[in-house]
Amino acid sequence: MDELRDKLFYEQKNGYDLIDTAERVKCEEYCSDYIRYLDASRTEREAVKNAIAEAEAKGFVEYVPGMALEAGMKIYQNNRGKALTLAVIGKKSLAEGAVIAGAHVDAPRLDLKQVPLYESDELCYLRTHYYGGIKKYQWVTIPLELHGVAALRDGSCVEIAIGREKDEPKFVITDLLPHLAADQMKKTMAEGFTGEGLNILIGSVPYADDGKDRVKLAVLSLLNDLYGIAEEDFLSAELVAVPAFDVCEVGLDRSMIGGYGHDDRVCAYAELKALFDVAAPERTCVCILADKEEIGSEGVSGMQSAAFDTFMEDLCETQGVALRRCYEKSFCLSADVTNAFDPLYPEVSEKRSEAKLNYGMGICKFTGVRGKTGSSDASAEIVGHLRRLFADFGVVWQLAELGKVDQGGGGTIAKFMAKRNIDTIDAGVPVLSMHAPFELVSKFDCYMTYKGVLAAYSEKDA
Ligand code: MN
Ligand code: MN
């Protein structure tokens, strides 16, 4: 019976029972690189900028349309500083298709409004409009940093970053003391904090003179000293407030990584490292760091934009290949995070189908809500392809489903890739407290996701 059971039952093992010490060392090395990257990448712009710096150090050059392409060439295309596509040219023609991995580098945050600055009762505030799916109560009474750019009237653009360095000040949204919160505490968690109420405290000292709005004047005066900007420059600025926590190891065993923006920079970094490590690929390997996934992949820098098709079409033209022929033979790993089963909240999960921490890269055959609506739903054949590939490359992986049926759900860039007639499947790192200011992942799963993307790029059995 035991023999038959071993043969016929599907049983998962904890990832740590499946790897040796040598692999654990590699896992640690990979994760310390990732921690550095995430800590320095607080916005999509910074994630792109830091990725370009790492890529250039590895010999990647900026792609210029018409550039002659040889096997092994490493190129990248920067889409307006907010999204990035990198490629290593394969030995085979693009007529055989490309291997694509697509992650996103935007994350939920508090965007400043375009007229954000105001003074109230001699305190100065910044008004915000949140970006992506947040639980608003999580964003009060935590230290915040400000990042972004202001485009000035003279055509120049100033980069702004306050709070990341140790000696720099932070910002905060205040909350009511419990002593006076009797009424507030009766509200539901959805009603307790409103979007219009998420105003960031930025200063309290009045300008030393008579007149009104003296604190606001003092704050503007400081900003003017630092960046040469005036209030009108906020109109053409893109400034965001993000959590000011350092990315750090979590747990006595240091097995987890806590930080802001794992979703989805954790998969973006896995792709990036895998692309750096793929040696002389057969088919062209493409790595996407997309923007705007958190609000539906919209805009010129999102995956619905033609920017990606233009880049791929340029590459195809160089080889005399029609883009549609390349797409129909391509494979895409939509690398995005998934929910990790949380023992504190078992009621929303169907334990057998939910990804678990330390069980490896999570493969989502489908995502979506209410009967899989909005999902790309990869075919059985594509899941089978990954099973073979991951077995060959020693990738520890698990099937992942986001919550119980009808409990909720979500989407990724997968459906926009599939719409291009590219075989696509979702896969990525399981996360605890997803979309919170401080998200949690396991080092093991981060490392296995890197190995999973590397396996896809290397595709021995293609
Ligand atoms: Mn995501
Ligand atoms: Mn997300």
Short mmCIF file of C-alpha atoms and ligand atoms in Angstrom, two decimals:
data_model
loop_
_atom_site.label_atom_id
_atom_site.label_comp_id
_atom_site.label_asym_id
_atom_site.label_seq_id
_atom_site.Cartn_x
_atom_site.Cartn_y
_atom_site.Cartn_z
CA MET A 1 0.00 0.00 0.00
CA ASP A 2 2.81 2.42 0.88
CA GLU A 3 4.44 1.77 -2.45
CA LEU A 4 1.21 2.39 -4.28
CA ARG A 5 0.63 5.51 -2.24
CA ASP A 6 4.10 6.85 -3.15
CA LYS A 7 3.41 6.11 -6.76
CA LEU A 8 -0.05 7.61 -7.00
CA PHE A 9 -0.41 10.38 -4.43
CA TYR A 10 0.76 13.93 -5.02
CA GLU A 11 2.52 15.10 -1.90
CA GLN A 12 4.45 18.33 -1.48
CA LYS A 13 7.57 18.69 0.60
CA ASN A 14 8.94 21.69 2.44
CA GLY A 15 11.61 23.23 0.23
CA TYR A 16 14.25 23.04 2.93
CA ASP A 17 13.98 19.23 2.85
CA LEU A 18 14.86 19.31 -0.83
CA ILE A 19 18.05 21.38 -1.06
CA ASP A 20 21.59 20.86 0.22
CA THR A 21 23.96 23.24 1.98
CA ALA A 22 25.63 24.37 -1.25
CA GLU A 23 22.27 25.46 -2.62
CA ARG A 24 21.40 27.23 0.62
CA VAL A 25 24.59 29.26 0.28
CA LYS A 26 23.58 30.26 -3.26
CA CYS A 27 20.13 31.16 -1.97
CA GLU A 28 21.64 33.48 0.66
CA GLU A 29 23.90 35.16 -1.89
CA TYR A 30 21.03 35.72 -4.26
CA CYS A 31 18.84 37.17 -1.51
CA SER A 32 21.44 39.61 -0.22
CA ASP A 33 21.73 41.03 -3.76
CA TYR A 34 17.96 41.28 -3.93
CA ILE A 35 17.73 43.04 -0.55
CA ARG A 36 20.17 45.69 -1.79
CA TYR A 37 18.21 46.18 -5.03
CA LEU A 38 14.82 46.45 -3.32
CA ASP A 39 16.10 48.80 -0.64
CA ALA A 40 17.30 51.24 -3.32
CA SER A 41 14.26 50.84 -5.62
CA ARG A 42 11.30 52.62 -4.04
CA THR A 43 9.51 53.62 -7.25
CA GLU A 44 9.20 52.20 -10.75
CA ARG A 45 11.60 54.91 -11.94
CA GLU A 46 14.24 53.88 -9.38
CA ALA A 47 13.68 50.18 -10.12
CA VAL A 48 14.31 50.86 -13.82
CA LYS A 49 17.31 53.09 -13.17
CA ASN A 50 18.95 50.54 -10.85
CA ALA A 51 18.20 47.69 -13.26
CA ILE A 52 19.87 49.61 -16.10
CA ALA A 53 22.95 50.26 -13.95
CA GLU A 54 23.25 46.52 -13.15
CA ALA A 55 22.61 45.57 -16.78
CA GLU A 56 25.21 47.96 -18.14
CA ALA A 57 27.74 46.54 -15.71
CA LYS A 58 26.95 43.14 -17.26
CA GLY A 59 27.57 44.40 -20.80
CA PHE A 60 24.04 45.36 -21.88
CA VAL A 61 23.83 48.30 -24.30
CA GLU A 62 20.91 50.57 -25.13
CA TYR A 63 19.12 49.33 -28.24
CA VAL A 64 19.04 51.64 -31.24
CA PRO A 65 16.51 50.69 -33.98
CA GLY A 66 18.33 49.23 -36.96
CA MET A 67 21.23 47.96 -34.84
CA ALA A 68 22.71 44.74 -36.26
CA LEU A 69 21.91 41.86 -33.93
CA GLU A 70 24.19 38.90 -33.33
CA ALA A 71 23.64 35.87 -31.14
CA GLY A 72 24.67 36.61 -27.58
CA MET A 73 24.14 40.37 -27.88
CA LYS A 74 22.70 42.01 -24.77
CA ILE A 75 20.40 44.97 -25.25
CA TYR A 76 17.83 47.02 -23.38
CA GLN A 77 15.17 49.58 -24.18
CA ASN A 78 14.21 52.17 -21.62
CA ASN A 79 10.55 53.20 -21.94
CA ARG A 80 10.39 56.76 -20.57
CA GLY A 81 12.35 55.85 -17.45
CA LYS A 82 9.36 53.90 -16.06
CA ALA A 83 9.48 50.54 -17.81
CA LEU A 84 12.31 48.50 -19.22
CA THR A 85 12.70 45.67 -21.73
CA LEU A 86 15.96 43.78 -21.92
CA ALA A 87 16.97 40.99 -24.29
CA VAL A 88 19.76 38.53 -24.93
CA ILE A 89 19.71 37.61 -28.62
CA GLY A 90 19.45 33.87 -29.22
CA LYS A 91 21.18 31.61 -31.74
CA LYS A 92 17.86 30.81 -33.40
CA SER A 93 15.83 33.23 -35.49
CA LEU A 94 12.94 35.09 -33.88
CA ALA A 95 10.78 33.12 -36.31
CA GLU A 96 11.18 30.35 -33.68
CA GLY A 97 9.71 32.69 -31.07
CA ALA A 98 11.20 34.30 -27.97
CA VAL A 99 11.21 33.29 -24.31
CA ILE A 100 9.72 36.17 -22.39
CA ALA A 101 9.51 36.81 -18.66
CA GLY A 102 7.36 39.77 -17.63
CA ALA A 103 7.18 41.34 -14.17
CA HIS A 104 6.12 44.79 -13.00
CA VAL A 105 8.03 47.36 -10.97
CA ASP A 106 5.21 49.65 -9.85
CA ALA A 107 3.75 49.05 -6.39
CA PRO A 108 0.84 50.43 -4.34
CA ARG A 109 1.68 53.80 -2.81
CA LEU A 110 0.38 57.28 -2.05
CA ASP A 111 0.73 59.66 -5.00
CA LEU A 112 0.71 63.37 -4.18
CA LYS A 113 -2.14 65.33 -5.73
CA GLN A 114 -1.17 67.94 -8.33
CA VAL A 115 -1.99 70.80 -5.92
CA PRO A 116 -0.93 69.01 -2.75
CA LEU A 117 0.37 71.61 -0.35
CA TYR A 118 -1.85 73.28 2.26
CA GLU A 119 -1.67 74.68 5.76
CA SER A 120 -4.18 73.92 8.50
CA ASP A 121 -3.95 75.30 12.02
CA GLU A 122 -0.27 76.13 11.57
CA LEU A 123 0.69 72.66 10.36
CA CYS A 124 1.61 71.99 6.73
CA TYR A 125 0.31 68.96 4.80
CA LEU A 126 0.52 67.20 1.44
CA ARG A 127 -2.70 65.86 -0.05
CA THR A 128 -2.56 62.42 -1.66
CA HIS A 129 -4.43 60.20 -4.10
CA TYR A 130 -3.57 56.56 -3.49
CA TYR A 131 -2.29 54.33 -6.31
CA GLY A 132 -3.22 50.63 -6.51
CA GLY A 133 -5.08 48.48 -4.03
CA ILE A 134 -4.31 49.53 -0.46
CA LYS A 135 -5.91 49.00 2.95
CA LYS A 136 -5.87 52.66 3.98
CA TYR A 137 -5.55 52.04 7.72
CA GLN A 138 -2.11 50.47 7.12
CA TRP A 139 -0.65 53.75 5.84
CA VAL A 140 -1.12 55.93 8.91
CA THR A 141 1.44 56.30 11.72
CA ILE A 142 4.25 54.74 9.69
CA PRO A 143 7.34 56.65 8.52
CA LEU A 144 7.09 57.73 4.87
CA GLU A 145 9.59 58.94 2.28
CA LEU A 146 9.02 61.18 -0.72
CA HIS A 147 10.30 60.22 -4.16
CA GLY A 148 9.75 61.44 -7.69
CA VAL A 149 10.37 64.15 -10.23
CA ALA A 150 9.20 67.68 -10.99
CA ALA A 151 9.20 68.84 -14.61
CA LEU A 152 9.98 72.56 -14.63
CA ARG A 153 8.84 75.27 -17.04
CA ASP A 154 12.33 75.61 -18.52
CA GLY A 155 12.14 71.98 -19.72
CA SER A 156 14.43 70.54 -17.08
CA CYS A 157 13.39 67.83 -14.64
CA VAL A 158 14.43 67.68 -10.98
CA GLU A 159 14.71 64.36 -9.17
CA ILE A 160 13.39 64.46 -5.65
CA ALA A 161 14.14 61.94 -2.90
CA ILE A 162 13.76 62.72 0.80
CA GLY A 163 13.89 60.17 3.59
CA ARG A 164 15.87 57.21 2.25
CA GLU A 165 19.21 58.32 3.68
CA LYS A 166 19.78 57.75 7.40
CA ASP A 167 20.15 61.46 8.25
CA GLU A 168 17.14 62.60 6.24
CA PRO A 169 13.76 63.43 7.77
CA LYS A 170 10.68 61.24 7.23
CA PHE A 171 6.99 62.12 6.94
CA VAL A 172 3.83 60.68 8.47
CA ILE A 173 0.03 60.57 8.41
CA THR A 174 -1.29 60.92 11.95
CA ASP A 175 -4.09 58.94 13.62
CA LEU A 176 -6.42 59.61 16.51
CA LEU A 177 -5.34 58.64 20.03
CA PRO A 178 -7.36 55.70 21.45
CA HIS A 179 -8.53 57.90 24.31
CA LEU A 180 -10.65 59.94 21.89
CA ALA A 181 -11.37 57.26 19.29
CA ALA A 182 -14.64 55.84 20.65
CA ASP A 183 -16.60 56.99 17.58
CA GLN A 184 -13.83 56.19 15.14
CA MET A 185 -13.52 52.64 16.45
CA LYS A 186 -17.18 51.96 15.63
CA LYS A 187 -16.48 52.47 11.92
CA THR A 188 -15.72 49.54 9.61
CA MET A 189 -12.14 49.07 8.48
CA ALA A 190 -13.14 50.32 5.02
CA GLU A 191 -14.75 53.47 6.46
CA GLY A 192 -12.22 54.20 9.22
CA PHE A 193 -9.88 56.04 6.88
CA THR A 194 -10.84 57.87 3.71
CA GLY A 195 -8.73 58.63 0.64
CA GLU A 196 -9.23 62.35 1.21
CA GLY A 197 -8.07 61.92 4.81
CA LEU A 198 -4.63 60.52 3.94
CA ASN A 199 -2.77 63.82 4.27
CA ILE A 200 0.93 63.79 5.04
CA LEU A 201 2.36 66.10 7.70
CA ILE A 202 5.37 67.88 6.21
CA GLY A 203 6.21 70.82 8.49
CA SER A 204 5.30 72.88 11.56
CA VAL A 205 7.62 75.90 11.89
CA PRO A 206 6.21 79.26 10.66
CA TYR A 207 8.19 81.62 8.46
CA ALA A 208 9.57 84.40 10.69
CA ASP A 209 7.38 87.30 9.58
CA ASP A 210 3.75 88.45 9.67
CA GLY A 211 1.03 87.16 7.33
CA LYS A 212 -0.95 84.01 6.56
CA ASP A 213 0.16 80.47 5.65
CA ARG A 214 3.54 81.05 7.26
CA VAL A 215 4.27 77.33 7.78
CA LYS A 216 3.47 76.55 4.15
CA LEU A 217 5.74 79.43 3.13
CA ALA A 218 8.55 78.05 5.28
CA VAL A 219 8.10 74.55 3.77
CA LEU A 220 8.15 75.96 0.22
CA SER A 221 11.20 78.00 1.08
CA LEU A 222 13.01 74.81 2.19
CA LEU A 223 11.94 72.95 -0.97
CA ASN A 224 13.13 75.90 -3.02
CA ASP A 225 16.54 75.81 -1.33
CA LEU A 226 16.83 72.04 -1.91
CA TYR A 227 15.41 71.67 -5.41
CA GLY A 228 14.79 75.16 -6.83
CA ILE A 229 11.05 74.47 -7.09
CA ALA A 230 8.00 76.63 -6.33
CA GLU A 231 4.39 75.63 -5.60
CA GLU A 232 3.41 75.80 -9.28
CA ASP A 233 5.99 73.10 -10.08
CA PHE A 234 3.86 70.53 -8.23
CA LEU A 235 1.37 70.83 -11.13
CA SER A 236 3.84 69.05 -13.39
CA ALA A 237 5.39 66.79 -10.75
CA GLU A 238 5.08 63.10 -10.09
CA LEU A 239 5.76 62.66 -6.40
CA VAL A 240 4.95 59.61 -4.34
CA ALA A 241 5.05 58.76 -0.65
CA VAL A 242 6.28 55.26 0.13
CA PRO A 243 7.03 53.45 3.40
CA ALA A 244 10.40 54.36 4.88
CA PHE A 245 11.21 50.95 6.36
CA ASP A 246 14.56 49.42 5.46
CA VAL A 247 14.36 46.07 3.70
CA CYS A 248 15.50 43.49 6.26
CA GLU A 249 15.74 39.85 7.21
CA VAL A 250 12.81 38.61 9.27
CA GLY A 251 12.68 35.73 11.77
CA LEU A 252 15.17 34.38 14.26
CA ASP A 253 16.35 32.03 11.51
CA ARG A 254 16.57 34.98 9.09
CA SER A 255 14.59 32.92 6.59
CA MET A 256 12.30 35.70 5.36
CA ILE A 257 12.67 39.16 3.85
CA GLY A 258 10.44 42.04 4.92
CA GLY A 259 10.13 45.22 2.93
CA TYR A 260 8.05 47.56 0.81
CA GLY A 261 7.37 46.67 -2.84
CA HIS A 262 8.14 42.93 -3.06
CA ASP A 263 5.08 42.96 -5.36
CA ASP A 264 6.47 42.79 -7.90
CA ARG A 265 10.11 43.83 -7.71
CA VAL A 266 10.85 40.40 -6.24
CA CYS A 267 9.95 38.80 -9.58
CA ALA A 268 11.49 41.65 -11.58
CA TYR A 269 14.80 41.00 -9.87
CA ALA A 270 14.50 37.22 -10.38
CA GLU A 271 14.07 37.84 -14.12
CA LEU A 272 16.89 40.31 -14.26
CA LYS A 273 19.36 37.98 -12.52
CA ALA A 274 18.23 35.04 -14.65
CA LEU A 275 18.78 37.07 -17.81
CA PHE A 276 22.27 38.01 -16.60
CA ASP A 277 23.03 34.34 -15.94
CA VAL A 278 21.62 32.75 -19.08
CA ALA A 279 24.55 31.62 -21.19
CA ALA A 280 24.23 31.74 -24.99
CA PRO A 281 20.49 30.99 -25.19
CA GLU A 282 18.99 29.07 -28.12
CA ARG A 283 16.02 31.40 -28.50
CA THR A 284 16.08 35.12 -27.76
CA CYS A 285 15.38 35.80 -24.08
CA VAL A 286 13.35 38.87 -23.19
CA CYS A 287 12.89 40.40 -19.74
CA ILE A 288 10.12 42.92 -19.10
CA LEU A 289 9.97 45.31 -16.14
CA ALA A 290 6.54 46.86 -16.69
CA ASP A 291 4.80 49.78 -15.08
CA LYS A 292 1.14 50.42 -14.17
CA GLU A 293 0.21 46.78 -13.45
CA GLU A 294 -1.37 47.81 -10.18
CA ILE A 295 -3.93 49.96 -12.03
CA GLY A 296 -4.66 47.61 -14.92
CA SER A 297 -1.49 47.79 -17.05
CA GLU A 298 -2.74 51.04 -18.59
CA GLY A 299 -0.77 53.96 -20.01
CA VAL A 300 2.28 54.19 -22.28
CA SER A 301 4.47 52.35 -19.80
CA GLY A 302 1.96 49.58 -18.99
CA MET A 303 1.77 46.19 -20.74
CA GLN A 304 -1.21 47.29 -22.84
CA SER A 305 1.03 49.89 -24.50
CA ALA A 306 2.42 49.27 -27.99
CA ALA A 307 5.91 50.08 -26.69
CA PHE A 308 6.66 46.37 -26.18
CA ASP A 309 5.36 45.42 -29.63
CA THR A 310 7.42 48.19 -31.23
CA PHE A 311 10.58 46.87 -29.58
CA MET A 312 9.85 43.27 -30.58
CA GLU A 313 8.87 44.32 -34.11
CA ASP A 314 12.15 46.20 -34.47
CA LEU A 315 14.07 43.07 -33.48
CA CYS A 316 11.97 40.91 -35.82
CA GLU A 317 12.45 43.29 -38.77
CA THR A 318 16.21 43.09 -38.35
CA GLN A 319 15.91 39.34 -38.92
CA GLY A 320 13.25 39.62 -41.65
CA VAL A 321 10.62 37.99 -39.45
CA ALA A 322 6.97 39.02 -39.10
CA LEU A 323 6.14 39.96 -35.50
CA ARG A 324 2.98 37.82 -35.48
CA ARG A 325 5.04 34.76 -36.49
CA CYS A 326 7.42 35.41 -33.61
CA TYR A 327 4.59 35.92 -31.09
CA GLU A 328 2.70 32.76 -31.99
CA LYS A 329 5.78 30.66 -31.21
CA SER A 330 6.83 32.59 -28.12
CA PHE A 331 6.40 31.60 -24.50
CA CYS A 332 5.80 34.05 -21.66
CA LEU A 333 6.25 33.58 -17.96
CA SER A 334 4.12 36.29 -16.40
CA ALA A 335 6.23 36.64 -13.28
CA ASP A 336 4.09 38.12 -10.53
CA VAL A 337 3.62 37.43 -6.86
CA THR A 338 0.82 35.29 -5.48
CA ASN A 339 -0.76 34.97 -2.06
CA ALA A 340 0.96 32.74 0.48
CA PHE A 341 -1.29 30.74 2.81
CA ASP A 342 -1.46 32.60 6.12
CA PRO A 343 -2.22 30.39 9.18
CA LEU A 344 -3.59 33.50 10.93
CA TYR A 345 -6.28 33.87 8.24
CA PRO A 346 -7.09 30.33 7.09
CA GLU A 347 -10.73 31.20 6.44
CA VAL A 348 -10.03 32.86 3.06
CA SER A 349 -7.92 30.01 1.70
CA GLU A 350 -8.47 26.55 0.38
CA LYS A 351 -5.37 25.06 1.90
CA ARG A 352 -4.73 22.40 -0.73
CA SER A 353 -4.57 24.91 -3.59
CA GLU A 354 -2.93 27.91 -1.92
CA ALA A 355 0.81 28.54 -2.19
CA LYS A 356 2.78 28.00 1.03
CA LEU A 357 5.87 29.79 2.26
CA ASN A 358 9.07 27.79 1.54
CA TYR A 359 7.40 25.50 -0.98
CA GLY A 360 8.99 27.24 -3.96
CA MET A 361 7.92 29.22 -7.00
CA GLY A 362 4.13 29.46 -7.25
CA ILE A 363 2.59 28.58 -10.60
CA CYS A 364 -0.88 29.99 -11.23
CA LYS A 365 -2.65 28.21 -14.05
CA PHE A 366 -5.31 30.88 -13.73
CA THR A 367 -6.07 34.03 -11.74
CA GLY A 368 -9.21 36.19 -11.96
CA VAL A 369 -12.38 36.66 -9.91
CA ARG A 370 -15.91 35.16 -9.87
CA GLY A 371 -15.47 32.10 -12.06
CA LYS A 372 -11.96 33.06 -13.26
CA THR A 373 -13.17 36.27 -14.96
CA GLY A 374 -10.23 38.37 -16.12
CA SER A 375 -7.88 35.41 -16.12
CA SER A 376 -5.65 34.27 -18.94
CA ASP A 377 -5.94 30.59 -17.86
CA ALA A 378 -2.91 28.77 -19.25
CA SER A 379 -3.47 25.47 -21.04
CA ALA A 380 -2.67 22.07 -19.56
CA GLU A 381 0.08 21.74 -22.17
CA ILE A 382 1.80 24.90 -20.91
CA VAL A 383 1.69 23.69 -17.29
CA GLY A 384 3.07 20.37 -18.57
CA HIS A 385 5.90 22.21 -20.32
CA LEU A 386 6.86 23.89 -17.03
CA ARG A 387 6.65 20.59 -15.10
CA ARG A 388 9.21 19.03 -17.43
CA LEU A 389 11.42 22.11 -17.45
CA PHE A 390 11.43 22.57 -13.68
CA ALA A 391 12.14 18.88 -13.10
CA ASP A 392 15.15 19.11 -15.42
CA PHE A 393 16.52 22.21 -13.70
CA GLY A 394 15.81 21.27 -10.07
CA VAL A 395 13.32 24.07 -9.53
CA VAL A 396 11.12 23.59 -6.46
CA TRP A 397 7.64 24.82 -7.34
CA GLN A 398 4.02 24.55 -6.30
CA LEU A 399 0.63 25.17 -7.80
CA ALA A 400 -0.94 28.36 -6.47
CA GLU A 401 -4.49 29.66 -6.39
CA LEU A 402 -5.43 33.04 -4.93
CA GLY A 403 -7.91 32.26 -2.15
CA LYS A 404 -11.12 30.27 -1.96
CA VAL A 405 -13.59 30.29 -4.85
CA ASP A 406 -15.57 33.56 -4.77
CA GLN A 407 -13.44 34.94 -1.91
CA GLY A 408 -11.96 37.62 -4.15
CA GLY A 409 -9.12 37.47 -6.64
CA GLY A 410 -6.81 39.48 -8.81
CA GLY A 411 -5.12 39.79 -12.17
CA THR A 412 -1.68 40.23 -13.71
CA ILE A 413 -0.13 41.17 -17.06
CA ALA A 414 -0.75 37.58 -18.27
CA LYS A 415 -3.94 38.36 -20.15
CA PHE A 416 -2.30 41.19 -22.07
CA MET A 417 0.55 38.92 -23.16
CA ALA A 418 -1.88 36.15 -24.13
CA LYS A 419 -3.86 38.69 -26.15
CA ARG A 420 -0.75 39.07 -28.33
CA ASN A 421 -1.11 35.36 -29.18
CA ILE A 422 1.74 34.39 -26.86
CA ASP A 423 1.39 31.23 -24.71
CA THR A 424 1.48 32.69 -21.20
CA ILE A 425 1.41 31.40 -17.64
CA ASP A 426 1.57 33.16 -14.28
CA ALA A 427 4.33 32.23 -11.88
CA GLY A 428 6.02 33.98 -8.98
CA VAL A 429 6.87 34.38 -5.34
CA PRO A 430 4.22 33.73 -2.64
CA VAL A 431 3.81 36.80 -0.39
CA LEU A 432 2.38 37.36 3.08
CA SER A 433 0.69 40.74 3.72
CA MET A 434 0.65 41.54 0.00
CA HIS A 435 0.11 45.26 -0.78
CA ALA A 436 0.88 46.20 2.83
CA PRO A 437 3.60 48.80 3.53
CA PHE A 438 5.79 45.94 4.80
CA GLU A 439 5.36 42.75 2.76
CA LEU A 440 6.94 39.41 3.57
CA VAL A 441 8.50 36.73 1.35
CA SER A 442 10.66 33.68 2.03
CA LYS A 443 14.24 33.63 0.82
CA PHE A 444 13.77 30.09 -0.46
CA ASP A 445 10.86 31.09 -2.69
CA CYS A 446 12.74 34.16 -4.01
CA TYR A 447 15.68 31.98 -4.99
CA MET A 448 13.49 29.30 -6.59
CA THR A 449 11.71 31.95 -8.64
CA TYR A 450 15.08 33.08 -9.98
CA LYS A 451 15.88 29.44 -10.79
CA GLY A 452 12.48 29.03 -12.43
CA VAL A 453 12.99 31.98 -14.76
CA LEU A 454 16.52 30.80 -15.53
CA ALA A 455 15.10 27.37 -16.42
CA ALA A 456 12.56 29.01 -18.75
CA TYR A 457 15.31 31.04 -20.43
CA SER A 458 17.57 28.00 -20.73
CA GLU A 459 14.70 25.73 -21.98
CA LYS A 460 16.68 22.57 -22.57
CA ASP A 461 13.65 20.73 -23.88
CA ALA A 462 12.21 23.40 -26.21
MN MN B 1 1.84 42.10 -8.82
MN MN B 2 -0.12 43.88 -6.78
#
